[in-house]
mmCIF file of C-alpha atoms in Angstrom:
data_model
loop_
_atom_site.group_PDB
_atom_site.id
_atom_site.type_symbol
_atom_site.label_atom_id
_atom_site.label_comp_id
_atom_site.label_asym_id
_atom_site.label_seq_id
_atom_site.Cartn_x
_atom_site.Cartn_y
_atom_site.Cartn_z
ATOM 1 C CA UNK W 1 0.000 0.000 0.000
ATOM 2 C CA UNK W 2 1.295 3.471 -0.913
ATOM 3 C CA UNK W 3 2.024 5.381 2.280
ATOM 4 C CA UNK W 4 3.931 8.419 3.481
ATOM 5 C CA UNK W 5 5.011 8.699 7.115
ATOM 6 C CA UNK W 6 6.454 11.807 8.709
ATOM 7 C CA UNK W 7 8.308 12.418 11.931
ATOM 8 C CA UNK W 8 8.184 14.002 14.349
ATOM 9 C CA UNK W 9 4.469 14.803 14.562
ATOM 10 C CA UNK W 10 5.303 18.104 16.207
ATOM 11 C CA UNK W 11 8.413 20.080 17.026
ATOM 12 C CA UNK W 12 9.206 23.204 19.034
ATOM 13 C CA UNK W 13 12.453 25.089 18.433
ATOM 14 C CA UNK W 14 13.879 28.478 19.346
ATOM 15 C CA UNK W 15 14.157 31.211 16.759
ATOM 16 C CA UNK W 16 17.466 31.085 14.946
ATOM 17 C CA UNK W 17 17.971 27.342 15.443
ATOM 18 C CA UNK W 18 18.073 24.724 12.687
ATOM 19 C CA UNK W 19 15.812 21.710 12.437
ATOM 20 C CA UNK W 20 15.290 18.653 10.248
ATOM 21 C CA UNK W 21 11.999 16.984 9.430
ATOM 22 C CA UNK W 22 11.811 13.394 8.192
ATOM 23 C CA UNK W 23 9.685 11.617 5.610
ATOM 24 C CA UNK W 24 9.612 7.890 4.758
ATOM 25 C CA UNK W 25 7.535 6.556 1.897
ATOM 26 C CA UNK W 26 6.547 3.235 0.373
ATOM 27 C CA UNK W 27 5.142 4.637 -2.892
ATOM 28 C CA UNK W 28 5.941 2.626 -5.992
ATOM 29 C CA UNK W 29 6.690 3.216 -8.812
ATOM 30 C CA UNK W 30 8.066 6.516 -7.567
ATOM 31 C CA UNK W 31 7.637 9.670 -9.642
ATOM 32 C CA UNK W 32 8.494 12.636 -7.439
ATOM 33 C CA UNK W 33 8.421 13.993 -3.904
ATOM 34 C CA UNK W 34 7.262 17.410 -2.794
ATOM 35 C CA UNK W 35 7.423 19.319 0.459
ATOM 36 C CA UNK W 36 4.551 21.686 1.150
ATOM 37 C CA UNK W 37 4.228 24.337 3.869
ATOM 38 C CA UNK W 38 0.784 24.944 5.318
ATOM 39 C CA UNK W 39 0.216 27.972 7.538
ATOM 40 C CA UNK W 40 -2.674 27.796 9.984
ATOM 41 C CA UNK W 41 -5.945 28.530 8.217
ATOM 42 C CA UNK W 42 -4.323 28.513 4.765
ATOM 43 C CA UNK W 43 -3.837 26.048 1.948
ATOM 44 C CA UNK W 44 -0.539 24.186 1.407
ATOM 45 C CA UNK W 45 2.156 25.956 -0.621
ATOM 46 C CA UNK W 46 4.803 24.018 -2.535
ATOM 47 C CA UNK W 47 8.386 24.474 -1.271
ATOM 48 C CA UNK W 48 10.387 21.950 -3.300
ATOM 49 C CA UNK W 49 9.935 19.101 -5.733
ATOM 50 C CA UNK W 50 12.434 16.325 -6.461
ATOM 51 C CA UNK W 51 12.397 13.577 -9.041
ATOM 52 C CA UNK W 52 14.159 10.218 -8.837
ATOM 53 C CA UNK W 53 17.477 11.567 -10.112
ATOM 54 C CA UNK W 54 17.665 14.538 -7.749
ATOM 55 C CA UNK W 55 19.018 14.135 -4.226
ATOM 56 C CA UNK W 56 18.930 17.713 -2.999
ATOM 57 C CA UNK W 57 16.929 20.846 -3.716
ATOM 58 C CA UNK W 58 17.045 24.224 -1.974
ATOM 59 C CA UNK W 59 14.546 27.041 -1.654
ATOM 60 C CA UNK W 60 16.055 29.826 0.430
ATOM 61 C CA UNK W 61 16.529 28.541 3.974
ATOM 62 C CA UNK W 62 14.772 25.276 3.116
ATOM 63 C CA UNK W 63 16.838 22.352 1.823
ATOM 64 C CA UNK W 64 15.227 19.045 0.921
ATOM 65 C CA UNK W 65 17.115 15.802 0.391
ATOM 66 C CA UNK W 66 15.987 12.579 -1.226
ATOM 67 C CA UNK W 67 17.416 9.073 -0.972
ATOM 68 C CA UNK W 68 15.433 7.042 -3.495
ATOM 69 C CA UNK W 69 17.196 3.817 -2.483
ATOM 70 C CA UNK W 70 16.082 3.968 1.145
ATOM 71 C CA UNK W 71 12.886 5.880 0.252
ATOM 72 C CA UNK W 72 13.605 8.665 2.679
ATOM 73 C CA UNK W 73 13.503 12.424 2.444
ATOM 74 C CA UNK W 74 14.299 15.212 4.842
ATOM 75 C CA UNK W 75 13.556 18.916 4.999
ATOM 76 C CA UNK W 76 16.208 21.017 6.733
ATOM 77 C CA UNK W 77 15.320 24.524 7.883
ATOM 78 C CA UNK W 78 18.260 26.824 8.579
ATOM 79 C CA UNK W 79 18.224 29.809 10.947
ATOM 80 C CA UNK W 80 14.536 29.416 11.735
ATOM 81 C CA UNK W 81 12.217 32.415 11.863
ATOM 82 C CA UNK W 82 8.880 32.911 13.615
ATOM 83 C CA UNK W 83 7.197 32.795 10.212
ATOM 84 C CA UNK W 84 8.420 29.218 9.760
ATOM 85 C CA UNK W 85 5.788 28.109 12.286
ATOM 86 C CA UNK W 86 3.494 25.937 10.178
ATOM 87 C CA UNK W 87 2.763 22.360 9.197
ATOM 88 C CA UNK W 88 5.174 20.792 6.728
ATOM 89 C CA UNK W 89 3.694 18.095 4.552
ATOM 90 C CA UNK W 90 5.614 15.493 2.564
ATOM 91 C CA UNK W 91 3.794 14.493 -0.618
ATOM 92 C CA UNK W 92 4.741 11.689 -3.008
ATOM 93 C CA UNK W 93 3.306 10.841 -6.403
ATOM 94 C CA UNK W 94 3.485 7.531 -8.200
ATOM 95 C CA UNK W 95 4.431 7.093 -11.830
ATOM 96 C CA UNK W 96 1.187 5.365 -12.778
ATOM 97 C CA UNK W 97 -1.171 8.086 -11.525
ATOM 98 C CA UNK W 98 0.716 11.264 -10.878
ATOM 99 C CA UNK W 99 -2.230 13.506 -10.023
ATOM 100 C CA UNK W 100 -3.110 11.178 -7.126
ATOM 101 C CA UNK W 101 -0.765 12.633 -4.543
ATOM 102 C CA UNK W 102 -0.040 10.576 -1.417
ATOM 103 C CA UNK W 103 0.102 12.924 1.548
ATOM 104 C CA UNK W 104 1.821 12.505 4.880
ATOM 105 C CA UNK W 105 0.085 13.696 8.040
ATOM 106 C CA UNK W 106 2.556 16.543 8.388
ATOM 107 C CA UNK W 107 4.946 17.830 11.035
ATOM 108 C CA UNK W 108 3.674 20.795 13.012
ATOM 109 C CA UNK W 109 6.577 23.163 13.698
ATOM 110 C CA UNK W 110 6.435 25.934 16.273
ATOM 111 C CA UNK W 111 9.255 28.467 16.357
ATOM 112 C CA UNK W 112 9.443 30.378 19.636
ATOM 113 C CA UNK W 113 11.194 33.708 20.204
ATOM 114 C CA UNK H 22 -1.548 32.882 -2.922
ATOM 115 C CA UNK H 23 -4.500 34.552 -4.689
ATOM 116 C CA UNK H 24 -4.295 32.238 -7.699
ATOM 117 C CA UNK H 25 -6.956 29.967 -6.183
ATOM 118 C CA UNK H 26 -9.769 31.496 -4.144
ATOM 119 C CA UNK H 27 -12.439 29.778 -2.082
ATOM 120 C CA UNK H 28 -15.679 31.018 -0.547
ATOM 121 C CA UNK H 29 -16.917 30.995 2.071
ATOM 122 C CA UNK H 30 -13.874 30.716 4.326
ATOM 123 C CA UNK H 31 -15.994 29.440 7.212
ATOM 124 C CA UNK H 32 -19.344 27.656 7.172
ATOM 125 C CA UNK H 33 -21.525 26.278 9.939
ATOM 126 C CA UNK H 34 -24.489 24.193 8.881
ATOM 127 C CA UNK H 35 -27.054 21.831 10.326
ATOM 128 C CA UNK H 36 -27.437 18.275 9.124
ATOM 129 C CA UNK H 37 -30.580 19.112 7.162
ATOM 130 C CA UNK H 38 -29.166 22.190 5.402
ATOM 131 C CA UNK H 39 -28.042 22.493 1.796
ATOM 132 C CA UNK H 40 -25.028 24.657 1.063
ATOM 133 C CA UNK H 41 -22.382 25.050 -1.622
ATOM 134 C CA UNK H 42 -18.649 25.697 -1.563
ATOM 135 C CA UNK H 43 -17.133 27.708 -4.388
ATOM 136 C CA UNK H 44 -13.636 27.628 -5.846
ATOM 137 C CA UNK H 45 -12.188 29.826 -8.575
ATOM 138 C CA UNK H 46 -8.729 29.616 -10.126
ATOM 139 C CA UNK H 47 -7.086 32.489 -11.989
ATOM 140 C CA UNK H 48 -4.082 30.523 -13.260
ATOM 141 C CA UNK H 49 -5.410 29.282 -16.600
ATOM 142 C CA UNK H 50 -5.191 25.672 -15.414
ATOM 143 C CA UNK H 51 -7.127 22.775 -16.893
ATOM 144 C CA UNK H 52 -7.436 20.546 -13.808
ATOM 145 C CA UNK H 53 -9.213 21.208 -10.509
ATOM 146 C CA UNK H 54 -9.466 19.143 -7.343
ATOM 147 C CA UNK H 55 -11.432 18.901 -4.105
ATOM 148 C CA UNK H 56 -9.672 17.608 -0.973
ATOM 149 C CA UNK H 57 -10.845 16.986 2.578
ATOM 150 C CA UNK H 58 -8.445 17.705 5.442
ATOM 151 C CA UNK H 59 -9.430 16.385 8.867
ATOM 152 C CA UNK H 60 -7.456 17.092 12.012
ATOM 153 C CA UNK H 61 -4.176 15.175 12.222
ATOM 154 C CA UNK H 62 -5.000 13.134 9.094
ATOM 155 C CA UNK H 63 -3.505 13.315 5.608
ATOM 156 C CA UNK H 64 -5.347 15.186 2.886
ATOM 157 C CA UNK H 65 -7.931 12.989 1.188
ATOM 158 C CA UNK H 66 -8.604 13.421 -2.525
ATOM 159 C CA UNK H 67 -12.336 13.673 -3.212
ATOM 160 C CA UNK H 68 -12.864 14.691 -6.840
ATOM 161 C CA UNK H 69 -10.765 15.567 -9.880
ATOM 162 C CA UNK H 70 -11.902 17.475 -12.950
ATOM 163 C CA UNK H 71 -10.032 17.889 -16.209
ATOM 164 C CA UNK H 72 -11.450 20.381 -18.718
ATOM 165 C CA UNK H 73 -14.796 20.287 -16.899
ATOM 166 C CA UNK H 74 -15.005 16.485 -17.046
ATOM 167 C CA UNK H 75 -14.852 14.450 -13.846
ATOM 168 C CA UNK H 76 -11.948 12.011 -13.970
ATOM 169 C CA UNK H 77 -11.963 10.855 -10.359
ATOM 170 C CA UNK H 78 -14.593 10.200 -7.730
ATOM 171 C CA UNK H 79 -12.692 8.760 -4.821
ATOM 172 C CA UNK H 80 -15.509 6.785 -3.174
ATOM 173 C CA UNK H 81 -17.100 9.960 -1.851
ATOM 174 C CA UNK H 82 -20.618 9.709 -0.347
ATOM 175 C CA UNK H 83 -23.411 11.078 -2.516
ATOM 176 C CA UNK H 84 -24.169 13.822 0.025
ATOM 177 C CA UNK H 85 -21.192 15.579 -1.610
ATOM 178 C CA UNK H 86 -21.956 16.613 -5.190
ATOM 179 C CA UNK H 87 -19.331 18.409 -7.303
ATOM 180 C CA UNK H 88 -19.985 20.680 -10.256
ATOM 181 C CA UNK H 89 -17.506 22.140 -12.726
ATOM 182 C CA UNK H 90 -19.274 24.551 -15.112
ATOM 183 C CA UNK H 91 -15.994 25.683 -16.719
ATOM 184 C CA UNK H 92 -12.269 25.187 -16.219
ATOM 185 C CA UNK H 93 -12.026 28.165 -13.842
ATOM 186 C CA UNK H 94 -14.822 27.314 -11.432
ATOM 187 C CA UNK H 95 -15.533 24.358 -9.192
ATOM 188 C CA UNK H 96 -18.374 23.874 -6.740
ATOM 189 C CA UNK H 97 -19.049 21.359 -4.000
ATOM 190 C CA UNK H 98 -22.736 21.043 -3.167
ATOM 191 C CA UNK H 99 -23.481 19.753 0.313
ATOM 192 C CA UNK H 100 -26.702 18.212 1.651
ATOM 193 C CA UNK H 101 -27.690 16.147 4.683
ATOM 194 C CA UNK H 102 -24.151 16.112 6.013
ATOM 195 C CA UNK H 103 -23.001 14.340 9.164
ATOM 196 C CA UNK H 104 -20.951 15.795 12.038
ATOM 197 C CA UNK H 105 -17.958 13.688 10.924
ATOM 198 C CA UNK H 106 -17.934 15.684 7.680
ATOM 199 C CA UNK H 107 -16.648 18.681 9.636
ATOM 200 C CA UNK H 108 -13.217 19.445 8.178
ATOM 201 C CA UNK H 109 -11.205 21.870 6.072
ATOM 202 C CA UNK H 110 -12.183 21.515 2.415
ATOM 203 C CA UNK H 111 -9.408 22.506 0.055
ATOM 204 C CA UNK H 112 -9.613 23.237 -3.630
ATOM 205 C CA UNK H 113 -6.555 22.952 -5.861
ATOM 206 C CA UNK H 114 -5.691 23.397 -9.507
ATOM 207 C CA UNK H 115 -2.876 22.282 -11.800
ATOM 208 C CA UNK H 116 -2.005 22.833 -15.437
ATOM 209 C CA UNK H 117 -3.177 19.344 -16.378
ATOM 210 C CA UNK H 118 -3.941 15.983 -14.735
ATOM 211 C CA UNK H 119 -1.006 14.389 -16.499
ATOM 212 C CA UNK H 120 1.025 14.783 -13.352
ATOM 213 C CA UNK H 121 4.760 14.459 -13.622
ATOM 214 C CA UNK H 122 6.234 17.527 -12.002
ATOM 215 C CA UNK H 123 3.012 19.514 -12.448
ATOM 216 C CA UNK H 124 2.399 21.358 -9.171
ATOM 217 C CA UNK H 125 -1.012 21.566 -7.554
ATOM 218 C CA UNK H 126 -1.826 25.042 -6.234
ATOM 219 C CA UNK H 127 -4.160 25.145 -3.263
ATOM 220 C CA UNK H 128 -6.778 27.631 -2.169
ATOM 221 C CA UNK H 129 -7.098 28.775 1.461
ATOM 222 C CA UNK H 130 -9.848 26.278 2.211
ATOM 223 C CA UNK H 131 -13.335 26.400 3.681
ATOM 224 C CA UNK H 132 -13.585 25.422 7.347
ATOM 225 C CA UNK H 133 -16.847 23.483 7.576
ATOM 226 C CA UNK H 134 -18.595 22.665 10.840
ATOM 227 C CA UNK H 135 -21.655 20.407 10.788
ATOM 228 C CA UNK H 136 -23.832 20.604 13.871
#
């Protein structure tokens, strides 16, 4: 069964610190993996997308990595800001039906001053 | 952020009411989607439309009825809902349903509460 699991479920860090969020997936055949950021009361916004051949992708202070062999991805946030407080959702699509995205439950990040 | 809009942003309705959710995309996309997001659960795909034709109905109860009059507008008609239908309903659009690296752009959602 195609699944995406994220850890931790929630995380609290101090402003300025770094953090890493994890994503494991069992989706096959793999097409691509996205990280979305969802602010409270808003829709998800795409941060990065990686295909099978890519193992790292950056978007400002956000850096995503992908290990297609172990089926793991991580999202690293550098020098966190209060505005980084949000849910971060790992989303994987399969080659045979790419519009059917498989969503993780998300990691809720709280950045405190 | 304003590429996909949804109204209303909040809705409270009784189980016998009939209401509709509206979504509009200003991105010139051909595909539109309805998702349900319940607390602490992954997003669930409900319906997919491509060029106004429904291509996916993901085992959604008939009390949810979608309508896509054109490629820019999508509605979700609600009737005789249950309290467990309370959730955030998200609309999204993408260039096509072909997938690949095509990104889905989400609206802000409608927070629905069924009493």
